N, CA, C and O atoms as a Tinker XYZ file with bonds, in Angstrom:
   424  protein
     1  N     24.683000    2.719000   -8.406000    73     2
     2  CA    23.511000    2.210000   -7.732000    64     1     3
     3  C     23.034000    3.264000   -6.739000    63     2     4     5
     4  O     23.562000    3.827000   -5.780000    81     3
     5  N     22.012000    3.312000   -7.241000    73     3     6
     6  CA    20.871000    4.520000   -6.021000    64     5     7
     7  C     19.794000    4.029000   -5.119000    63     6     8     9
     8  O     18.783000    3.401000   -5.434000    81     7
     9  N     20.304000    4.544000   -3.580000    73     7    10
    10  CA    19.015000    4.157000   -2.724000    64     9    11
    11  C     18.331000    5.495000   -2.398000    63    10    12    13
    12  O     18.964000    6.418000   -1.884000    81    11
    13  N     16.833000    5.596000   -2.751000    73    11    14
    14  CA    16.399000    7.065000   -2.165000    64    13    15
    15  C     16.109000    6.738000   -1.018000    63    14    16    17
    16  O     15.837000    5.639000   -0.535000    81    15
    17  N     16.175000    7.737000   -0.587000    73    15    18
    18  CA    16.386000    8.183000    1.149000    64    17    19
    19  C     14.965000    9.260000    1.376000    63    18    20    21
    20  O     14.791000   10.286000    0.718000    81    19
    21  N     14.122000    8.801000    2.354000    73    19    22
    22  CA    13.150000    9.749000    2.212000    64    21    23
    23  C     13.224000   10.802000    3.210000    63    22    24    25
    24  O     13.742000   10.541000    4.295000    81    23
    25  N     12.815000   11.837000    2.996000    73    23    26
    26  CA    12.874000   13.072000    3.930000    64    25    27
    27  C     13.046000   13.013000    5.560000    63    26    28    29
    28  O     13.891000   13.521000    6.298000    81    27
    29  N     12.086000   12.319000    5.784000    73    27    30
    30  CA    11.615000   11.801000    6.946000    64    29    31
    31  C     12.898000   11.163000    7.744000    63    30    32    33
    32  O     13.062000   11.328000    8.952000    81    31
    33  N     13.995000   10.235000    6.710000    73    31    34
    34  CA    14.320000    9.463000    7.361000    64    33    35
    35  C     15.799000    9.938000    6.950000    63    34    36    37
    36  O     16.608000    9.044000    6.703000    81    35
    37  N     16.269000   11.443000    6.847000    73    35    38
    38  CA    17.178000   11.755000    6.314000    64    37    39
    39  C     17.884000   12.175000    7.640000    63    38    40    41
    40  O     19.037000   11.837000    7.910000    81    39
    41  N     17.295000   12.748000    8.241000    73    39    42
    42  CA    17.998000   13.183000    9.884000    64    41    43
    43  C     18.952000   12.137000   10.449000    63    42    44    45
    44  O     20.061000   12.384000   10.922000    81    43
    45  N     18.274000   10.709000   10.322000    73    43    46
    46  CA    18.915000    9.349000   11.063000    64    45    47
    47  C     20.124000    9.072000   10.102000    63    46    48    49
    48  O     21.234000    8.970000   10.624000    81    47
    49  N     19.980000    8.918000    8.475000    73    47    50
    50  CA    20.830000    8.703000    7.819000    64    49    51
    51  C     22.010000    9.646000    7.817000    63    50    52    53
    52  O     23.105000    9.084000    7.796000    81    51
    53  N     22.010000   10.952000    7.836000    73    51    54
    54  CA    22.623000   12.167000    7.996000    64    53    55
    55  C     23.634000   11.893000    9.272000    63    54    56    57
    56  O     24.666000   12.530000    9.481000    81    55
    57  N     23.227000   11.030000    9.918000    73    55    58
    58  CA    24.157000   11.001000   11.492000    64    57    59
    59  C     25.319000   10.460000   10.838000    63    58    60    61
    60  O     26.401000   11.017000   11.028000    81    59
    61  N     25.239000    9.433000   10.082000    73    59    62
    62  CA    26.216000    8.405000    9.483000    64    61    63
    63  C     27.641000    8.741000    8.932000    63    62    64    65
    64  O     28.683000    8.113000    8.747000    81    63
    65  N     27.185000   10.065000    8.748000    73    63    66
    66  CA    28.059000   11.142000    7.726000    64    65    67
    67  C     28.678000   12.288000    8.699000    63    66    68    69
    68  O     28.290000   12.930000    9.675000    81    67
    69  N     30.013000   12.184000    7.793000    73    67    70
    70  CA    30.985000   13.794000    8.570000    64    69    71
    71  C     30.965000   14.640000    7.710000    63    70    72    73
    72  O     30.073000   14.442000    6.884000    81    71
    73  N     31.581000   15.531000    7.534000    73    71    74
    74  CA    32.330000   16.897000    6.711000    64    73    75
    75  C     31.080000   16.595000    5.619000    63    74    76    77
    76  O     30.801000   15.430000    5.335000    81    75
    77  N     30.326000   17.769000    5.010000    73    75    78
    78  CA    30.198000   17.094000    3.060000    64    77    79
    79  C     30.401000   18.435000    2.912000    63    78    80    81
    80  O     30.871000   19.221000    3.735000    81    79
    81  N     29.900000   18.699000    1.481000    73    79    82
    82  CA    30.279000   19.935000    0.406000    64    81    83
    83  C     28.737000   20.502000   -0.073000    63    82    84    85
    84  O     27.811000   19.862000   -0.573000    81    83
    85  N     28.803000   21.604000    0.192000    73    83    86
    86  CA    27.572000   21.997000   -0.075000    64    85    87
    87  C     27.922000   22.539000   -1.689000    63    86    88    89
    88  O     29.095000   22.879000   -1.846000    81    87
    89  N     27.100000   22.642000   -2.790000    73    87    90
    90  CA    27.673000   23.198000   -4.102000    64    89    91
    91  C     25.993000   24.109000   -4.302000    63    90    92    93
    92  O     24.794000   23.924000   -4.095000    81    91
    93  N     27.037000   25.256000   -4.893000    73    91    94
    94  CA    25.784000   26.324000   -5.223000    64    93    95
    95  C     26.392000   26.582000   -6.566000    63    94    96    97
    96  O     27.456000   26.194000   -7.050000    81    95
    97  N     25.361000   27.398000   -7.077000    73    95    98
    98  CA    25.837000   27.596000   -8.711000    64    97    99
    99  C     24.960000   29.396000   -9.384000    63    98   100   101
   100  O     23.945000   29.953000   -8.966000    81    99
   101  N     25.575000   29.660000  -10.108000    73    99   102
   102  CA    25.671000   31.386000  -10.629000    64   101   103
   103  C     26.199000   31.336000  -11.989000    63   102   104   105
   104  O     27.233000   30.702000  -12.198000    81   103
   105  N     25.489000   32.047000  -13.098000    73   103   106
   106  CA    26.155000   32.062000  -14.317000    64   105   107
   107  C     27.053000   30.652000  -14.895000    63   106   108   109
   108  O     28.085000   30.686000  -15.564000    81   107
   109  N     26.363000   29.516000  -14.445000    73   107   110
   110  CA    27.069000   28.852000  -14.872000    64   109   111
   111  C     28.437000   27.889000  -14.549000    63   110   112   113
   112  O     28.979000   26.999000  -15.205000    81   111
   113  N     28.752000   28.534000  -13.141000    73   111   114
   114  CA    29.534000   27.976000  -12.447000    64   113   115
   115  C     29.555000   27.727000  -11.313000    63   114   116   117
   116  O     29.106000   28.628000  -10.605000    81   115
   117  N     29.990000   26.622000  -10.679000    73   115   118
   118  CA    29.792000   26.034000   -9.763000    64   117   119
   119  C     30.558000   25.812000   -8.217000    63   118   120   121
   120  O     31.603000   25.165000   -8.281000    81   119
   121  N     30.300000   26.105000   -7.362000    73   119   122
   122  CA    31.193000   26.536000   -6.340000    64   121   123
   123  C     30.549000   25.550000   -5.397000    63   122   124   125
   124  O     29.371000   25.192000   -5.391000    81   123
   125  N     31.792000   25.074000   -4.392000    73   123   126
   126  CA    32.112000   23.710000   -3.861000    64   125   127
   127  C     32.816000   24.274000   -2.393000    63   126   128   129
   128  O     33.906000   24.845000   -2.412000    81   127
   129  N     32.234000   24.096000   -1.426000    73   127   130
   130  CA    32.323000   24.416000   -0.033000    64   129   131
   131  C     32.143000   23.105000    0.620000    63   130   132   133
   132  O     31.379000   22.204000    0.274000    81   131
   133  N     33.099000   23.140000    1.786000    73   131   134
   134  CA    33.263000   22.173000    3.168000    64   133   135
   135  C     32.574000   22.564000    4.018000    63   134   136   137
   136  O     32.719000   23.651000    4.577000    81   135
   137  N     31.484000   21.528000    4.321000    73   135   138
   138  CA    30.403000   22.144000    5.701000    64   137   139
   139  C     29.936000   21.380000    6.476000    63   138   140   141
   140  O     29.007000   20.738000    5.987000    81   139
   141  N     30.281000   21.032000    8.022000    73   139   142
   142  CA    29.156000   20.006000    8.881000    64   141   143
   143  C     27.757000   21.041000    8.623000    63   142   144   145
   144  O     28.180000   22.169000    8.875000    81   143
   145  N     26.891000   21.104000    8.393000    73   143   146
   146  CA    25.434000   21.097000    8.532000    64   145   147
   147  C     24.686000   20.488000    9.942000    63   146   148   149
   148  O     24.674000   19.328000   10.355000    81   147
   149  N     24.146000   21.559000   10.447000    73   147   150
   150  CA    23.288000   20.880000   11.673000    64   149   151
   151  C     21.747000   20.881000   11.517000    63   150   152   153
   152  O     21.392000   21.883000   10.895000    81   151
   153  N     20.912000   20.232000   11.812000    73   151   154
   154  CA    19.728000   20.122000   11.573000    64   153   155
   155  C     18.672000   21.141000   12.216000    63   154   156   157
   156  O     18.270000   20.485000   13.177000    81   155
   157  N     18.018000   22.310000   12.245000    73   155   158
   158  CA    17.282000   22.888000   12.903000    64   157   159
   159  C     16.021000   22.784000   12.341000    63   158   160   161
   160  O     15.780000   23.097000   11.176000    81   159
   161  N     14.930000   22.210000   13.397000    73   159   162
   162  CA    14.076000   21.580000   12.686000    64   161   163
   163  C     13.974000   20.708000   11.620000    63   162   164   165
   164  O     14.467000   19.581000   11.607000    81   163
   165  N     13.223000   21.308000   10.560000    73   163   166
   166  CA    13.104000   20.436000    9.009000    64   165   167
   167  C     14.171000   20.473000    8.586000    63   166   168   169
   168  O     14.631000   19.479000    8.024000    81   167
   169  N     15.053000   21.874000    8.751000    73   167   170
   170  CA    15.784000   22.279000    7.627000    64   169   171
   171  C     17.408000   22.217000    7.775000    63   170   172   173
   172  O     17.578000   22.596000    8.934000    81   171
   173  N     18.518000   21.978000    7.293000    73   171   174
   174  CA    19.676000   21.892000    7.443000    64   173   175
   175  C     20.090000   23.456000    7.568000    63   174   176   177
   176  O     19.682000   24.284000    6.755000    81   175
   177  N     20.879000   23.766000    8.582000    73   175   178
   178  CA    21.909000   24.971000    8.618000    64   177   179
   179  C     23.367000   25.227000    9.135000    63   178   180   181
   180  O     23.931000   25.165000   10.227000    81   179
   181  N     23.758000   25.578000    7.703000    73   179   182
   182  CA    24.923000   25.473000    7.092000    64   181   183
   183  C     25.889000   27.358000    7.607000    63   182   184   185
   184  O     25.629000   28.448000    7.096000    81   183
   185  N     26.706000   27.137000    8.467000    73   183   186
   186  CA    27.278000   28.371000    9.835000    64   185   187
   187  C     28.401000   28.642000    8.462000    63   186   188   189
   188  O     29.133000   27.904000    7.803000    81   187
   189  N     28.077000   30.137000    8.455000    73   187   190
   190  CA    29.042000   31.094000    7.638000    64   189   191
   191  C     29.615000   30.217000    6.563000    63   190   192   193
   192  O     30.681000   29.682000    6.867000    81   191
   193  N     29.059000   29.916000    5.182000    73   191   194
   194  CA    29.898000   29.408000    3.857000    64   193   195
   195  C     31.024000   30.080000    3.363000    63   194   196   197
   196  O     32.081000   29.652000    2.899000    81   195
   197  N     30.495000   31.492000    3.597000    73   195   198
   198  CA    31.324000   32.485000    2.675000    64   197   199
   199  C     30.584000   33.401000    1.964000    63   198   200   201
   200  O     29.360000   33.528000    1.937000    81   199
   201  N     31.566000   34.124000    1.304000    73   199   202
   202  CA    30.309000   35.053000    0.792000    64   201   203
   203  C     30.432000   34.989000   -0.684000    63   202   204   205
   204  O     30.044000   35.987000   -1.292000    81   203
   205  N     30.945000   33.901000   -1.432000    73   203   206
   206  CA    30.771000   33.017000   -2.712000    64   205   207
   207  C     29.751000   32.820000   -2.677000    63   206   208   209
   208  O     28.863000   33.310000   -3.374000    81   207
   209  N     29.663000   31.903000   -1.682000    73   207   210
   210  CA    28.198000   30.552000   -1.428000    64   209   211
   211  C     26.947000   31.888000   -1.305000    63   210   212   213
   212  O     25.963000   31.704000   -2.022000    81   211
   213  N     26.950000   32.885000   -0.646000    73   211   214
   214  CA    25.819000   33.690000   -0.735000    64   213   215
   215  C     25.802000   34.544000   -1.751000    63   214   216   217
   216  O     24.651000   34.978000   -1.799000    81   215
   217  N     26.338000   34.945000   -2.451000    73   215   218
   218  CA    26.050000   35.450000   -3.349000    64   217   219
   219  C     25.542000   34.531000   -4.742000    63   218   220   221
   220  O     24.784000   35.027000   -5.575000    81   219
   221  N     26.163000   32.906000   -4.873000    73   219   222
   222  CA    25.418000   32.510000   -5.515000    64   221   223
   223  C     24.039000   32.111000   -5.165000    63   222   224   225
   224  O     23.261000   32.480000   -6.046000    81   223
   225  N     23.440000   31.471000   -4.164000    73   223   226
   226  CA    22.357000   31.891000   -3.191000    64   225   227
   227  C     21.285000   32.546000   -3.836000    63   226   228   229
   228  O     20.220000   32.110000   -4.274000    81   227
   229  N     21.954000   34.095000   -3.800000    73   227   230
   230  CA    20.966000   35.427000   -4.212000    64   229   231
   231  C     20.836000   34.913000   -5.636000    63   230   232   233
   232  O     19.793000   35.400000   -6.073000    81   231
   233  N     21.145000   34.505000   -6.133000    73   231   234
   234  CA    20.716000   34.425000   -7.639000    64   233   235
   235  C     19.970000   32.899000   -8.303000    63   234   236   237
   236  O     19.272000   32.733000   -9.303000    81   235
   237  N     20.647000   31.590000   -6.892000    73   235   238
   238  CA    20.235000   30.696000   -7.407000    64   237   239
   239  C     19.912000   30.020000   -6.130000    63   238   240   241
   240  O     20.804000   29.990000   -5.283000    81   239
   241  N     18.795000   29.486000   -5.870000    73   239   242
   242  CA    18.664000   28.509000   -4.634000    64   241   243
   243  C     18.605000   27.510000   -4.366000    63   242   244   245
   244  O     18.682000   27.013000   -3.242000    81   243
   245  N     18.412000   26.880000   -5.654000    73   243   246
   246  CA    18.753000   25.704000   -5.651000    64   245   247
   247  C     19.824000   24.804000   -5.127000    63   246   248   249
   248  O     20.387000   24.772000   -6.221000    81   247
   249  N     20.395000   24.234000   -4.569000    73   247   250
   250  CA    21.693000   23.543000   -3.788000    64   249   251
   251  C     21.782000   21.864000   -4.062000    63   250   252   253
   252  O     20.928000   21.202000   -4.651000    81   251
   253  N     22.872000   21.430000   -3.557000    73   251   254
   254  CA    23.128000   20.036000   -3.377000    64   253   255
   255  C     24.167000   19.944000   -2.435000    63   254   256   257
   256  O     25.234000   20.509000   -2.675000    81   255
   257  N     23.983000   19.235000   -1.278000    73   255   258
   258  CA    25.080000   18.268000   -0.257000    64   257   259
   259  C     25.395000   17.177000   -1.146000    63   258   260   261
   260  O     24.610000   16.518000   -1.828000    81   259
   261  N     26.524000   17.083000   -1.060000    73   259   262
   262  CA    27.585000   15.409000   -1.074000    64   261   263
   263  C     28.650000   15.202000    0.135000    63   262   264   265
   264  O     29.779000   15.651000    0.336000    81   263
   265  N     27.634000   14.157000    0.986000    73   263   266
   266  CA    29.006000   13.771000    1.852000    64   265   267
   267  C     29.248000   12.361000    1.365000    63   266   268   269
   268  O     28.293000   11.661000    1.031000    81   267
   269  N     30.490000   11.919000    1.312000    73   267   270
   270  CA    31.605000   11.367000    0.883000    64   269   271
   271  C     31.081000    9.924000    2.363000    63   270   272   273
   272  O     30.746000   10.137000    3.528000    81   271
   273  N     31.193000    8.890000    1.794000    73   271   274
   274  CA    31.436000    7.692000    2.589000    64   273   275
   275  C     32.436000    8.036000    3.587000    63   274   276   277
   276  O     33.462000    8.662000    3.320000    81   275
   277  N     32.102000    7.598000    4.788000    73   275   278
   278  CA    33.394000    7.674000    5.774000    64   277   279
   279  C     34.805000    6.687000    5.771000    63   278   280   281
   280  O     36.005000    6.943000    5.876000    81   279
   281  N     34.097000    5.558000    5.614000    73   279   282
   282  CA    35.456000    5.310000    4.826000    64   281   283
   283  C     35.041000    4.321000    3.425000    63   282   284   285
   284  O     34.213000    3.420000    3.294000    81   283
   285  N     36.061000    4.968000    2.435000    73   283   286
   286  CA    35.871000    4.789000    1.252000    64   285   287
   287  C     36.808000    3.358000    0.227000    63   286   288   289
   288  O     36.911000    3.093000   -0.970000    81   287
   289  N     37.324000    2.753000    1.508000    73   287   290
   290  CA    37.594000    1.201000    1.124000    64   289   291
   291  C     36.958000    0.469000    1.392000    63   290   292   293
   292  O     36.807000   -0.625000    0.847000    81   291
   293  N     36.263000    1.030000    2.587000    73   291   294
   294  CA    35.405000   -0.371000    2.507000    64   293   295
   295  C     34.209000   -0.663000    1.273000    63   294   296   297
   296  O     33.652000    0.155000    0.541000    81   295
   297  N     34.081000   -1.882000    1.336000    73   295   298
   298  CA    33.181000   -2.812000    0.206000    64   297   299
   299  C     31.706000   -2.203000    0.728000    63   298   300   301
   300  O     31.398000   -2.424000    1.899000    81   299
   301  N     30.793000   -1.440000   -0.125000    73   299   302
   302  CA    29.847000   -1.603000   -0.153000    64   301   303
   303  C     29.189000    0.117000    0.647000    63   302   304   305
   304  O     28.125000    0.550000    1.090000    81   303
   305  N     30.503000    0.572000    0.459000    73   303   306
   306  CA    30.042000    2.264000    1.056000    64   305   307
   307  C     29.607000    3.190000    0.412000    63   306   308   309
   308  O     30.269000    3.616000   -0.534000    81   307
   309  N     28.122000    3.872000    0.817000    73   307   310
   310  CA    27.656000    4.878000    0.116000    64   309   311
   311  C     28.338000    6.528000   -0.121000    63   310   312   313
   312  O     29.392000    6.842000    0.433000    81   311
   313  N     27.683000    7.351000   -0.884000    73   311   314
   314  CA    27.605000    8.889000   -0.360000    64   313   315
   315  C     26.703000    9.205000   -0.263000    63   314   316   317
   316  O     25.976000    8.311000   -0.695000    81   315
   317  N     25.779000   10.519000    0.276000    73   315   318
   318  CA    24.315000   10.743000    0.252000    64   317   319
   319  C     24.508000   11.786000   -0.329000    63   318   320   321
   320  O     25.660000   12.202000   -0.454000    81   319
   321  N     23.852000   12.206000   -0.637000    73   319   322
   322  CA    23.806000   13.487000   -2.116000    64   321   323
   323  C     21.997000   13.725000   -1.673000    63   322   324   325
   324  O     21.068000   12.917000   -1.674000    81   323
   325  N     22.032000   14.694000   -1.442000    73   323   326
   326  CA    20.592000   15.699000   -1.005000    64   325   327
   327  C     20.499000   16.981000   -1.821000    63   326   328   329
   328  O     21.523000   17.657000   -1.916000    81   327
   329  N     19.415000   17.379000   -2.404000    73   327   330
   330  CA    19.150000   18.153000   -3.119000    64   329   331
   331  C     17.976000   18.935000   -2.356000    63   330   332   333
   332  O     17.028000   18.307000   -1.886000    81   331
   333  N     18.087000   20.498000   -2.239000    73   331   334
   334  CA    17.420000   21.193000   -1.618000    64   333   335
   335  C     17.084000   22.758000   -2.329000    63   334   336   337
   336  O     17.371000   23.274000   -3.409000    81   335
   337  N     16.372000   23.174000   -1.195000    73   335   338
   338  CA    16.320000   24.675000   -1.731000    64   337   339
   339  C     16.431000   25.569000    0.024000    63   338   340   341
   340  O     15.849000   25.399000    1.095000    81   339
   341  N     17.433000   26.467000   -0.442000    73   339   342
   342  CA    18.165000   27.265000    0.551000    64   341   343
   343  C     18.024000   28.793000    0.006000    63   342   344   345
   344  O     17.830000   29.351000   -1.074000    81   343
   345  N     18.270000   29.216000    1.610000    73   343   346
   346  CA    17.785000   30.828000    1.859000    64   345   347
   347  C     19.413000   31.338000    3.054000    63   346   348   349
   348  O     19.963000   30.867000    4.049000    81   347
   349  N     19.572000   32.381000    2.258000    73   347   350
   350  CA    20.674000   33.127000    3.504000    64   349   351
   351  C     19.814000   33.700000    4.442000    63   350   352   353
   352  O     18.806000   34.340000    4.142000    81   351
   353  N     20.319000   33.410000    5.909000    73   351   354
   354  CA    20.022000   34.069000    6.604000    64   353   355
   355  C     20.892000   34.936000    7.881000    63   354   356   357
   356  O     20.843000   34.781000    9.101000    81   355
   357  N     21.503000   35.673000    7.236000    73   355   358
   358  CA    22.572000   36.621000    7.850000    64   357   359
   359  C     23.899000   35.864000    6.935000    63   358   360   361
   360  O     24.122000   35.976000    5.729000    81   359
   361  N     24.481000   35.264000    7.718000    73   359   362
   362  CA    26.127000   35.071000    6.985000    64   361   363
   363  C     25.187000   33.501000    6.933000    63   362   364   365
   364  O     25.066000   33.188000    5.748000    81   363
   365  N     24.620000   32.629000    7.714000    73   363   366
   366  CA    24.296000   31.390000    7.390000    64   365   367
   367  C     23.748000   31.149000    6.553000    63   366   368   369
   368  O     23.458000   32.112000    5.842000    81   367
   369  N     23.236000   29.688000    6.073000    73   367   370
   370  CA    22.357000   28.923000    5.199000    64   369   371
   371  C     21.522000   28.229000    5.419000    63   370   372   373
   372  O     21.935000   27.070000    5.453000    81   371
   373  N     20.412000   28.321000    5.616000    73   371   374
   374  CA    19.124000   27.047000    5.720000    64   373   375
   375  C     18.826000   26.410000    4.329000    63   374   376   377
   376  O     18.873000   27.005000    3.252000    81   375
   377  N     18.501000   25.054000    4.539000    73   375   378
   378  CA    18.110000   24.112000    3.512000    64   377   379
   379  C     16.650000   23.322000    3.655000    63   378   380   381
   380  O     16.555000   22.600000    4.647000    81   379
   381  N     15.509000   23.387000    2.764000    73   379   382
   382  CA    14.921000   22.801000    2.614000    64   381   383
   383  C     15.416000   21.342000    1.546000    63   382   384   385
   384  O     15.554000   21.327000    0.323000    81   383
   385  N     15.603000   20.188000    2.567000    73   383   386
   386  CA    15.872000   19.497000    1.819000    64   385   387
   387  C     14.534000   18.845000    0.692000    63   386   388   389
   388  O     13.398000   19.273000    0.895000    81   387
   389  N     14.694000   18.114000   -0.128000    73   387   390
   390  CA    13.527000   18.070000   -1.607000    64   389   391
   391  C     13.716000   16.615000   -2.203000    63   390   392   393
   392  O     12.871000   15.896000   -2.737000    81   391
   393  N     15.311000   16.335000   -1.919000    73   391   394
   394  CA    15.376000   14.936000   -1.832000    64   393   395
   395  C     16.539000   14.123000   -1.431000    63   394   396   397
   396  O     17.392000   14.740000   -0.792000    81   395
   397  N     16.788000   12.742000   -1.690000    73   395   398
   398  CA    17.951000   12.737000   -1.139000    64   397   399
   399  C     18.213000   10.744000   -1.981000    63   398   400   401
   400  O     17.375000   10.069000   -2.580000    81   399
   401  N     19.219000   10.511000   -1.749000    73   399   402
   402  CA    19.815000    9.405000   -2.252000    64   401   403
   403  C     21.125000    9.159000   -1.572000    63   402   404   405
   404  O     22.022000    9.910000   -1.190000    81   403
   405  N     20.893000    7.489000   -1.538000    73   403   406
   406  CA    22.589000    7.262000   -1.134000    64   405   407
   407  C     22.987000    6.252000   -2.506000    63   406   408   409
   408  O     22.361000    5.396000   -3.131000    81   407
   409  N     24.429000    6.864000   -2.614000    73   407   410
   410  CA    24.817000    6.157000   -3.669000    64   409   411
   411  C     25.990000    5.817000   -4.061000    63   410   412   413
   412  O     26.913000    6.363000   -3.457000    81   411
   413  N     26.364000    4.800000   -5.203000    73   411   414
   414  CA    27.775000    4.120000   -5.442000    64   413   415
   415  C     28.048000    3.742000   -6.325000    63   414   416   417
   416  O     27.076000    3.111000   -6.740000    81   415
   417  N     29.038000    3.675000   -7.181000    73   415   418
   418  CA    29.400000    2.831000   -8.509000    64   417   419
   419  C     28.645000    2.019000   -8.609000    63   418   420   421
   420  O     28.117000    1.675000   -7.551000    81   419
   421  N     28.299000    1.459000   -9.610000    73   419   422
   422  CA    27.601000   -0.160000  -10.114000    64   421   423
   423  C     28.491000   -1.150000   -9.820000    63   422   424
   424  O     28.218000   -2.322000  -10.078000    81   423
């Protein structure tokens, strides 16, 4: 089950959430990083990934966050999964986020 989450109202929902995984992708494979993300302005920025995460980056900009329900027994807990487009800027990451959803098993 999917709730979209609109841009606008992703900052407030975003509070809700700890740790997620930013995933970038290159030739085909897919690389999976641990990141609080802070909001500057519009855009999410994501402090030193690595230099995996930027080098797939340079080739692909496309991105996705998944943070994980905080807690994941309880009845009726989402994840938000945001889909963006990101730029290195020095060792960091900015994100234009593009969309976003919270979501859960059926």
């Amino acid at each position: 089950m999917s709730i979209l989450v609109s841009i606008e109202e992703l900052p407030e929902r975003l509070a809700d959430f700890g740790a997620g995984y930013l995933l970038t992708t290159q030739d085909g494979r897919i690389k999976i990083v641990s990141v609080r993300p802070q909001w500057r302005g519009a855009r999410l920025e994501v402090a030193a990934p690595g230099p995996g995460t930027l080098r797939n980056l340079a080739a692909n900009a496309t991105v996705s966050l998944v943070f994980p329900p905080t807690d994941p027994q309880a009845p009726g807990q989402h994840s938000l999964i945001i889909d963006g487009q990101a730029e290195a800027v020095g060792d960091d990451v900015l994100i234009v986020p593009t969309a976003a959803v919270l979501h859960r098993p059926a």
